[in-house]
mmCIF file of C-alpha atoms in Angstrom:
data_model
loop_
_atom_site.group_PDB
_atom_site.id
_atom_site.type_symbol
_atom_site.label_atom_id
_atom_site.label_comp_id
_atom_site.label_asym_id
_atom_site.label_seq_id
_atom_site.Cartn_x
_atom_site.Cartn_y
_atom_site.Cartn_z
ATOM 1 C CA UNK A 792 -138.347 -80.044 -101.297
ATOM 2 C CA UNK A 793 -138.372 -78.125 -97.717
ATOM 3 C CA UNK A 794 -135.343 -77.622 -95.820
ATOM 4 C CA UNK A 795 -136.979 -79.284 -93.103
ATOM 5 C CA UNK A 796 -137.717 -82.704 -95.106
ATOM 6 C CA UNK A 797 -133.966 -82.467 -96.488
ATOM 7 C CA UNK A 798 -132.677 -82.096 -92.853
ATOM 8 C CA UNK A 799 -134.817 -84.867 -91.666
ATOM 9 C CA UNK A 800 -134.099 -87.253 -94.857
ATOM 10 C CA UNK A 801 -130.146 -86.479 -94.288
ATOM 11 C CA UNK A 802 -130.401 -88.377 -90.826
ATOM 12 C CA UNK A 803 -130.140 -91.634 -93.138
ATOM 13 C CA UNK A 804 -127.076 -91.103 -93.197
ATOM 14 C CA UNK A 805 -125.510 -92.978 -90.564
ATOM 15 C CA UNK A 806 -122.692 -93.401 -88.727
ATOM 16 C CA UNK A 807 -120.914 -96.530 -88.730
ATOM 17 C CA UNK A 808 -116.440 -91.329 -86.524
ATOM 18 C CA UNK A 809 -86.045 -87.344 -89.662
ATOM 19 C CA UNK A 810 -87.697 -89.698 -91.914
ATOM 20 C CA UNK A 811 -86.444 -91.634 -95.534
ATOM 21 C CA UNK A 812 -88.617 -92.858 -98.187
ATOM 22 C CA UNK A 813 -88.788 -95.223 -101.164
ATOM 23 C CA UNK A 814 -91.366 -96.527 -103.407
ATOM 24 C CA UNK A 815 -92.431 -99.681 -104.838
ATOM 25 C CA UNK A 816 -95.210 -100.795 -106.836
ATOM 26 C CA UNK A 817 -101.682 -103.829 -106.201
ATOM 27 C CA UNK A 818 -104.631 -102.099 -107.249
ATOM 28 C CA UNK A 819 -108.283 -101.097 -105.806
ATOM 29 C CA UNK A 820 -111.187 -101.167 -107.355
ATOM 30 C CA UNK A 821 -110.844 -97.756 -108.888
ATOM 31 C CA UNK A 822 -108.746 -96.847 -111.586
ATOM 32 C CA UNK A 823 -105.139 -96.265 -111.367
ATOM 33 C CA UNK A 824 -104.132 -92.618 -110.221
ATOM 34 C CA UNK A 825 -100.889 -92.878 -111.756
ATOM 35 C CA UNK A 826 -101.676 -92.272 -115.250
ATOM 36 C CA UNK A 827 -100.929 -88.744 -116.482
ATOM 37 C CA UNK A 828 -104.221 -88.342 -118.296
ATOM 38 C CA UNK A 829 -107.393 -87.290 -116.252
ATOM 39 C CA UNK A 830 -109.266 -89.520 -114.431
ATOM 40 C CA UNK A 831 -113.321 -90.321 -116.076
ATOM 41 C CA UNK A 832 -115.957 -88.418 -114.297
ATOM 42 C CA UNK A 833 -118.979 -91.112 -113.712
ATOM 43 C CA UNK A 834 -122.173 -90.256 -113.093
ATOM 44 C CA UNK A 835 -123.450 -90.375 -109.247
ATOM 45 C CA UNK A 836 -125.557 -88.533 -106.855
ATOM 46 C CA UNK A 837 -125.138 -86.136 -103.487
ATOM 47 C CA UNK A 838 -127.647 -84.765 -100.636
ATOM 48 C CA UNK A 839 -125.989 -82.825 -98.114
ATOM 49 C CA UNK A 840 -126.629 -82.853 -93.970
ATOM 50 C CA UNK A 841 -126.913 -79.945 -91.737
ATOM 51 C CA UNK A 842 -124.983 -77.348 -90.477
ATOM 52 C CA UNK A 843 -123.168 -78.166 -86.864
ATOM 53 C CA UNK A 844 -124.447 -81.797 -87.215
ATOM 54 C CA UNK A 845 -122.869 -83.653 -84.281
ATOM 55 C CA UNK A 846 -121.060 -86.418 -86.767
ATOM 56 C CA UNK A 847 -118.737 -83.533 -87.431
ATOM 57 C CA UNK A 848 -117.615 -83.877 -83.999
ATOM 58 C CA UNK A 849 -117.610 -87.873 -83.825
ATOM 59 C CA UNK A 850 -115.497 -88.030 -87.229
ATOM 60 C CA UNK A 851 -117.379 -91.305 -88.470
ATOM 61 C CA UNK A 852 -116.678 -94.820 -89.937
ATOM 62 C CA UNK A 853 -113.304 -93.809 -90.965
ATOM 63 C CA UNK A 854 -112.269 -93.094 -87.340
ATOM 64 C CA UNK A 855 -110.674 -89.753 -87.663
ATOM 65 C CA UNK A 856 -112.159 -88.614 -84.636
ATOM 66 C CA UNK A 857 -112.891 -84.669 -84.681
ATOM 67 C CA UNK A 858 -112.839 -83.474 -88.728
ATOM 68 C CA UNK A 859 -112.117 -80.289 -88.083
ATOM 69 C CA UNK A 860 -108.536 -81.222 -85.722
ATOM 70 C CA UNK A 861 -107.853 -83.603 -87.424
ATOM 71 C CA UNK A 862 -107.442 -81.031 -90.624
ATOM 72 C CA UNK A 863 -110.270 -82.210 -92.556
ATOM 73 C CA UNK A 864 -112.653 -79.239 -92.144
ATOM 74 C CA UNK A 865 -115.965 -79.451 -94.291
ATOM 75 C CA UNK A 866 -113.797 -80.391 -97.253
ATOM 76 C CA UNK A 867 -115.208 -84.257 -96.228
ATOM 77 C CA UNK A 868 -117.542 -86.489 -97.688
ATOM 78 C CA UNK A 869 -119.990 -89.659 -96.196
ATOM 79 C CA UNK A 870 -120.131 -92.851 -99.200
ATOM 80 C CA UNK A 871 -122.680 -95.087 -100.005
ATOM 81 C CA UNK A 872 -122.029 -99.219 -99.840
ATOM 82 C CA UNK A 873 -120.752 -99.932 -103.057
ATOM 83 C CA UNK A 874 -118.479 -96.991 -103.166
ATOM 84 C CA UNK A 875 -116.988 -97.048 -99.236
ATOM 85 C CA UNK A 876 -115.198 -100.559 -100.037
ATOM 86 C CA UNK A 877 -115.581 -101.889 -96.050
ATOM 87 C CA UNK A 878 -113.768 -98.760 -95.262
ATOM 88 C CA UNK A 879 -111.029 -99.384 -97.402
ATOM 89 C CA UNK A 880 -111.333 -96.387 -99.490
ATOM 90 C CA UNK A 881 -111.023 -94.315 -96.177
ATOM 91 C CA UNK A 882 -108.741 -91.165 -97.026
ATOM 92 C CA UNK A 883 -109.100 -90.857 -100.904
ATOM 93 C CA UNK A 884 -110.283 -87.589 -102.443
ATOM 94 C CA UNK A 885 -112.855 -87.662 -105.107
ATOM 95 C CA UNK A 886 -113.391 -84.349 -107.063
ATOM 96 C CA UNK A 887 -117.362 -84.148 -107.926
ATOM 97 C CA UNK A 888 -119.410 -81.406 -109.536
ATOM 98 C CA UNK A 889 -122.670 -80.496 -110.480
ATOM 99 C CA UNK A 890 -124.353 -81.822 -113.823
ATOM 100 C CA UNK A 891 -125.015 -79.029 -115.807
ATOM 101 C CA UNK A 892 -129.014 -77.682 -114.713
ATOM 102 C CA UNK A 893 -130.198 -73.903 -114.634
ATOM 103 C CA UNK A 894 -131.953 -74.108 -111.353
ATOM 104 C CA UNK A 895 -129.511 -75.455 -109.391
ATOM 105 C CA UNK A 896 -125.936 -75.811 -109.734
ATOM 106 C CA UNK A 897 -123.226 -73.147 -109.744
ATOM 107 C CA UNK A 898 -121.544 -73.280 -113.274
ATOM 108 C CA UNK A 899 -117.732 -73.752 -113.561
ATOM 109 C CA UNK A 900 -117.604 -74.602 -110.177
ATOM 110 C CA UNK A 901 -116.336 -78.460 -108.490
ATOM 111 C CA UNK A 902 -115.002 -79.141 -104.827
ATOM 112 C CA UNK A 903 -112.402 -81.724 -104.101
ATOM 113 C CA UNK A 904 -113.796 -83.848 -100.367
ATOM 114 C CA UNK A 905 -111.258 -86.384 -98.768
ATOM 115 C CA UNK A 906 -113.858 -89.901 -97.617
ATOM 116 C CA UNK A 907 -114.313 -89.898 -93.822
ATOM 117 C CA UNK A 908 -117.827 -91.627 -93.117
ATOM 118 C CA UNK A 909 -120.171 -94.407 -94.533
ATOM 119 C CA UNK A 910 -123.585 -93.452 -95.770
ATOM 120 C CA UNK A 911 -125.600 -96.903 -93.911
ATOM 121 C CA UNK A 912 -127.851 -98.681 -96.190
ATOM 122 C CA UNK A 913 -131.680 -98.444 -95.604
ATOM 123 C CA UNK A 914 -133.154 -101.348 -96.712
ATOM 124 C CA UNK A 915 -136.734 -100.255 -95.340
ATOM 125 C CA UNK A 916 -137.014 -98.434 -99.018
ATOM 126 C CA UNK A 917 -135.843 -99.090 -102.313
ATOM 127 C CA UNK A 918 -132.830 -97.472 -103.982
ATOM 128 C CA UNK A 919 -135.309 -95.341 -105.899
ATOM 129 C CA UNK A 920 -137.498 -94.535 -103.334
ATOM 130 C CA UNK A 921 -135.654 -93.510 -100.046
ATOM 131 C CA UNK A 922 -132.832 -96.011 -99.791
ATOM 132 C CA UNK A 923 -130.159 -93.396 -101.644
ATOM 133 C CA UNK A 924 -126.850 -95.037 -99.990
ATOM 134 C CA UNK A 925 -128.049 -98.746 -101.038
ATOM 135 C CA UNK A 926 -127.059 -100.662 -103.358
ATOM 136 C CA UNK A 927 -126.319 -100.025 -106.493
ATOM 137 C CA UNK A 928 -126.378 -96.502 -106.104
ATOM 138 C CA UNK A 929 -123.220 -94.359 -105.967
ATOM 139 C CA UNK A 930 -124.131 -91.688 -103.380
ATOM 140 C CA UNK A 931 -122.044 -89.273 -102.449
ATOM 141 C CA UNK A 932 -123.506 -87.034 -98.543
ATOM 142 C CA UNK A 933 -121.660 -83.414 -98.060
ATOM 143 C CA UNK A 934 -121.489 -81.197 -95.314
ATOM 144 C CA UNK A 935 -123.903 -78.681 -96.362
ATOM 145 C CA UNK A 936 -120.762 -75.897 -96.667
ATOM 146 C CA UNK A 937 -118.874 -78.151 -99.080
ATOM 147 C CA UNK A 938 -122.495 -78.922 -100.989
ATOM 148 C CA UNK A 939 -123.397 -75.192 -101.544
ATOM 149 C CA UNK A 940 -120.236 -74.718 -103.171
ATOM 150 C CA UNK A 941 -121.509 -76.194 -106.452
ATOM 151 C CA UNK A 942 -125.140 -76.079 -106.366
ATOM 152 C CA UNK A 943 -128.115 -74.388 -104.105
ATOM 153 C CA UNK A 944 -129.190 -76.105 -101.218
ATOM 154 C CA UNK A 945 -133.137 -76.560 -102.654
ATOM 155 C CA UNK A 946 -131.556 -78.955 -105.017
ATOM 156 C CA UNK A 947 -131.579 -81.408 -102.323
ATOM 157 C CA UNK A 948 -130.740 -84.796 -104.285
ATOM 158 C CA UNK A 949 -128.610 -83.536 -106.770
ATOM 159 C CA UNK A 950 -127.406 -85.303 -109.987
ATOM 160 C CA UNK A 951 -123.634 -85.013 -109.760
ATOM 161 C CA UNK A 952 -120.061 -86.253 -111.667
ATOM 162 C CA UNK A 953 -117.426 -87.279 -109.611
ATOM 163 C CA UNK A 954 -114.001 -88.771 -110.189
ATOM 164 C CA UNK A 955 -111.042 -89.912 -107.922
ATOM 165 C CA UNK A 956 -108.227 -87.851 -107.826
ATOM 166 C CA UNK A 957 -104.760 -87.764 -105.780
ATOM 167 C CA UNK A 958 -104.699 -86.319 -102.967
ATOM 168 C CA UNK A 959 -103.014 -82.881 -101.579
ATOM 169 C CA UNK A 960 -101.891 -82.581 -97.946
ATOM 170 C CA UNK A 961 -99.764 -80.115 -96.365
ATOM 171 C CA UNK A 962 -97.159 -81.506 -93.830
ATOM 172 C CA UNK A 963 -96.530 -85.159 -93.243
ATOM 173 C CA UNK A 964 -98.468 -88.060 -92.904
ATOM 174 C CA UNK A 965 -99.757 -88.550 -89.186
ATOM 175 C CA UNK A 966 -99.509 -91.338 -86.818
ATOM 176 C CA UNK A 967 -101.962 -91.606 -83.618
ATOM 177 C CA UNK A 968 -100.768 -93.576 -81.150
ATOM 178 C CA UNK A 969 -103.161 -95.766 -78.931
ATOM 179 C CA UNK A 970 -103.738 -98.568 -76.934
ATOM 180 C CA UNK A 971 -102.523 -100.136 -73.534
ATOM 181 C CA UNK A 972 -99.725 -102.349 -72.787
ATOM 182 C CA UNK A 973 -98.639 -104.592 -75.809
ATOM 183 C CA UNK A 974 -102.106 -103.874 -77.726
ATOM 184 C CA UNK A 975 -101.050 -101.076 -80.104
ATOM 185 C CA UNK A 976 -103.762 -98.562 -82.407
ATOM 186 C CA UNK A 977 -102.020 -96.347 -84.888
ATOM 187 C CA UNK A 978 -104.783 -93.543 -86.523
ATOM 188 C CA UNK A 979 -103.235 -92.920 -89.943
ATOM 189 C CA UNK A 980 -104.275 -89.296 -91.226
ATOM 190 C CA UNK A 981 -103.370 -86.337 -93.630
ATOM 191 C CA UNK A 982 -102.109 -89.719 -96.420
ATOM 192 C CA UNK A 983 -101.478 -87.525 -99.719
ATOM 193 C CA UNK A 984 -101.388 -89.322 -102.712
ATOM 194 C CA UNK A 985 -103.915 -92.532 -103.746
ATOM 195 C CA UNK A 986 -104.901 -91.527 -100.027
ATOM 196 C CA UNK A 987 -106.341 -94.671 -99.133
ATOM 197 C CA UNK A 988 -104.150 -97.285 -97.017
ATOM 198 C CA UNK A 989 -103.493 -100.311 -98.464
ATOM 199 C CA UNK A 990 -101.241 -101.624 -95.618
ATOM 200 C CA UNK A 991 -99.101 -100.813 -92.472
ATOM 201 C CA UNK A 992 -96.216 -102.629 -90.975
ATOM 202 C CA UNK A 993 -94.856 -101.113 -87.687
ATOM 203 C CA UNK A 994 -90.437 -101.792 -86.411
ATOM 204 C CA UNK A 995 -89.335 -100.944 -83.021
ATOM 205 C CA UNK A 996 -85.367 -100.389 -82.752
ATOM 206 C CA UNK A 997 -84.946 -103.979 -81.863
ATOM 207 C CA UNK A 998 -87.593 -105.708 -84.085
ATOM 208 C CA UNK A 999 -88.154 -106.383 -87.981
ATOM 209 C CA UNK A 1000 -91.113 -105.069 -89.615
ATOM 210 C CA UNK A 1001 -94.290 -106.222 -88.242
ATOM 211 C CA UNK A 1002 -97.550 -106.289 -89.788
ATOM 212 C CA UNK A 1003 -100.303 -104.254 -88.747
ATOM 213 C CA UNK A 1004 -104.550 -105.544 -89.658
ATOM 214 C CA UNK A 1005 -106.951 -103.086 -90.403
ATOM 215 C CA UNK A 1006 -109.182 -102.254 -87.383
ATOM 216 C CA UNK A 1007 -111.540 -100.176 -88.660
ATOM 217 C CA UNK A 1008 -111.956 -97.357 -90.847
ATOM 218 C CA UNK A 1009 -107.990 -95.973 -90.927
ATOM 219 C CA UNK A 1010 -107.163 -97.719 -87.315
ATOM 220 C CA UNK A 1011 -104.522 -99.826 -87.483
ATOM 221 C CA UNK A 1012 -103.603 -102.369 -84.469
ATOM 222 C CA UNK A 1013 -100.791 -104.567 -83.274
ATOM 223 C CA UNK A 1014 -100.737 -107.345 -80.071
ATOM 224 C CA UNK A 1015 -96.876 -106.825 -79.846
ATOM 225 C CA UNK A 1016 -94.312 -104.986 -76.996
ATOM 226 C CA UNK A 1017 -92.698 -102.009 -78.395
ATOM 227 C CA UNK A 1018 -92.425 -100.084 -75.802
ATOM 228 C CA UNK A 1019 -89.249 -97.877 -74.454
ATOM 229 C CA UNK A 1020 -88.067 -98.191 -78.083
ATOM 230 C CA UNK A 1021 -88.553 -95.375 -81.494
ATOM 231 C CA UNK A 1022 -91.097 -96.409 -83.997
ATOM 232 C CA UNK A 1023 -90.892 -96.666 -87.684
ATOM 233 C CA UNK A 1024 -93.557 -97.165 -90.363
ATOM 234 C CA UNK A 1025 -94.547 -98.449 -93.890
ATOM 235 C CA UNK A 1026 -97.650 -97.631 -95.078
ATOM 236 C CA UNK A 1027 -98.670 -98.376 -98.384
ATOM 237 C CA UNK A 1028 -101.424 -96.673 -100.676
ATOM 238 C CA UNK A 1029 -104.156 -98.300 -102.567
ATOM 239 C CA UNK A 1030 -102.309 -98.144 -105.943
ATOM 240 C CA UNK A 1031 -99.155 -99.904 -104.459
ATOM 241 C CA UNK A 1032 -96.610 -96.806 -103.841
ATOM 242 C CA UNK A 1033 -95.353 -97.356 -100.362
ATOM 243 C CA UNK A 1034 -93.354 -94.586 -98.114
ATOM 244 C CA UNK A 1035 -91.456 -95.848 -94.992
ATOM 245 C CA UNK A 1036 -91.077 -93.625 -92.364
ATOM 246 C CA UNK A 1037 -88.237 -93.913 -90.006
ATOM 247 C CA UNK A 1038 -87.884 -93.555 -86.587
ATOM 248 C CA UNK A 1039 -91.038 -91.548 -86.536
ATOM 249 C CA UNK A 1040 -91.749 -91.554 -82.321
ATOM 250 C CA UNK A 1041 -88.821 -91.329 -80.296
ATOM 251 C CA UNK A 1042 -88.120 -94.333 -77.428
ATOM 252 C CA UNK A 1043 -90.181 -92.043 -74.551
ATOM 253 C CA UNK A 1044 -93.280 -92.416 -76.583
ATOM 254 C CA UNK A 1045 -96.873 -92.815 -75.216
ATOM 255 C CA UNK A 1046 -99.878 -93.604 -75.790
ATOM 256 C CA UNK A 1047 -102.339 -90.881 -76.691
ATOM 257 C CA UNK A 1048 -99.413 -88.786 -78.762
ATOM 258 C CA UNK A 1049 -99.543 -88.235 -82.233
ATOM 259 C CA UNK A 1050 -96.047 -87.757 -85.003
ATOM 260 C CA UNK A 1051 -95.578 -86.488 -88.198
ATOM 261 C CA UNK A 1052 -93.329 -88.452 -90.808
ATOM 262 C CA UNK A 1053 -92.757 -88.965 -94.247
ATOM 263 C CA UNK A 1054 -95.021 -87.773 -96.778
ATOM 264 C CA UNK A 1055 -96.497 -89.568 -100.437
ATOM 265 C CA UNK A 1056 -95.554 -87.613 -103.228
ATOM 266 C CA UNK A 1057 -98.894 -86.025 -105.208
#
């Protein structure tokens, strides 16, 4: 396969962009990361997209934003339907390597990506014949820096194992804060952990906890006045550990300013 048709093919891939803790114990759809023996590796498959593709800069259907601020580098991969959950599984790391073959892979070698984008359906083809992020296939799309690191580009649509693994983050988990007046958007980034968010609740200085609904992607929002008064957070993985993070933005914060608190144990 040319570089040219692997280039043009990857365009299917579309673009949907002082703190405490304690811990309590709900499940996704993939197995438990809490178990002390390895994870399975299952069988999938991965293409890769360009070099200095513009949905590095966009960040995707996860919402990060920029990839490369927002600490994510190349170390990022796009997921096909049945394995992006709605945007659920937003934030987890998978670890995937190449399936043993001569030609193309690099033996001994696997890269661990965090999930920041959605690989769109194209129901024009058939899974087997074009439509690689449709249903049922389990598709995994690279940057092409993170692909090359376990098998040569000409492999193009490469037979691959993958499994979900915790993730590891350096510093805290990150809060974005957004919005205007009483409408409040929190980006949640850098989760270590399951790495996926389950759930958020959000507690001025003179409220309880409030729940927050999923947006999209990791964007969490809130119609509520918190204004003039510190923010705390709970935010709770996919496998049901929870952190809460106290008094993470101080009572002068504003919109557009981003905090650091608490971080999940890995």
């Amino acid at each position: 396969m040319s570089l040219l048709l692997i280039i043009n093919l990857s365009i299917i891939f579309t673009l949907s962009s002082k703190a405490t803790s304690h811990y309590s114990s709900s499940s996704s759809s993939f197995p438990p990361l809490q178990s002390s023996s390895p994870p399975e590796w299952r069988s999938a498959r991965a293409t890769y997209y360009a070099a200095a593709d513009p949905r590095d800069a966009v960040g995707g259907a996860c919402g990060y934003g920029d990839l490369v601020k927002a600490g994510y580098g190349m170390a990022t991969v796009g997921l096909s339907e049945v394995l992006f959950e709605r945007g659920q599984i937003c934030g987890a790391c998978f670890e995937l390597k190449c399936v043993d073959d001569l030609r193309w892979c690099i033996p001994g070698t696997s890269i661990i990506v965090t999930a920041t984008n959605f690989c769109a359906p194209n129901y024009g083809f058939t899974p087997d014949g074009g439509g690689r992020c449709n249903a049922p296939n389990k598709h995994f799309v690279l940057p092409i820096e993170a692909f090359e690191k376990i098998a040569i580009w000409k492999a193009g649509n490469m037979p691959v194992l993958y499994r979900r693994i915790k993730c590891r983050k350096e510093g805290g988990i990150r809060f974005m804060i957004d919005g205007s007046n009483i409408f409040i958007s929190v980006l949640i980034t850098n989760v270590a952990g399951a790495g996926d968010v389950a759930a958020v609740k959000i507690k001025g200085s003179r409220t309880g906890w409030l729940p927050m609904g999923r947006n999209w992607g990791q964007n969490w929002h809130i119609n509520a006045d918190l204004k003039n008064q510190p923010l705390s957070f709970e935010v709770t993985n996919s496998d049901g550990v929870t952190v809460t993070c106290y008094n993470v933005a101080p009572k002068d914060w504003n919109f557009g300013q981003t905090f650091e608190g608490k971080q999940f144990v890995s």
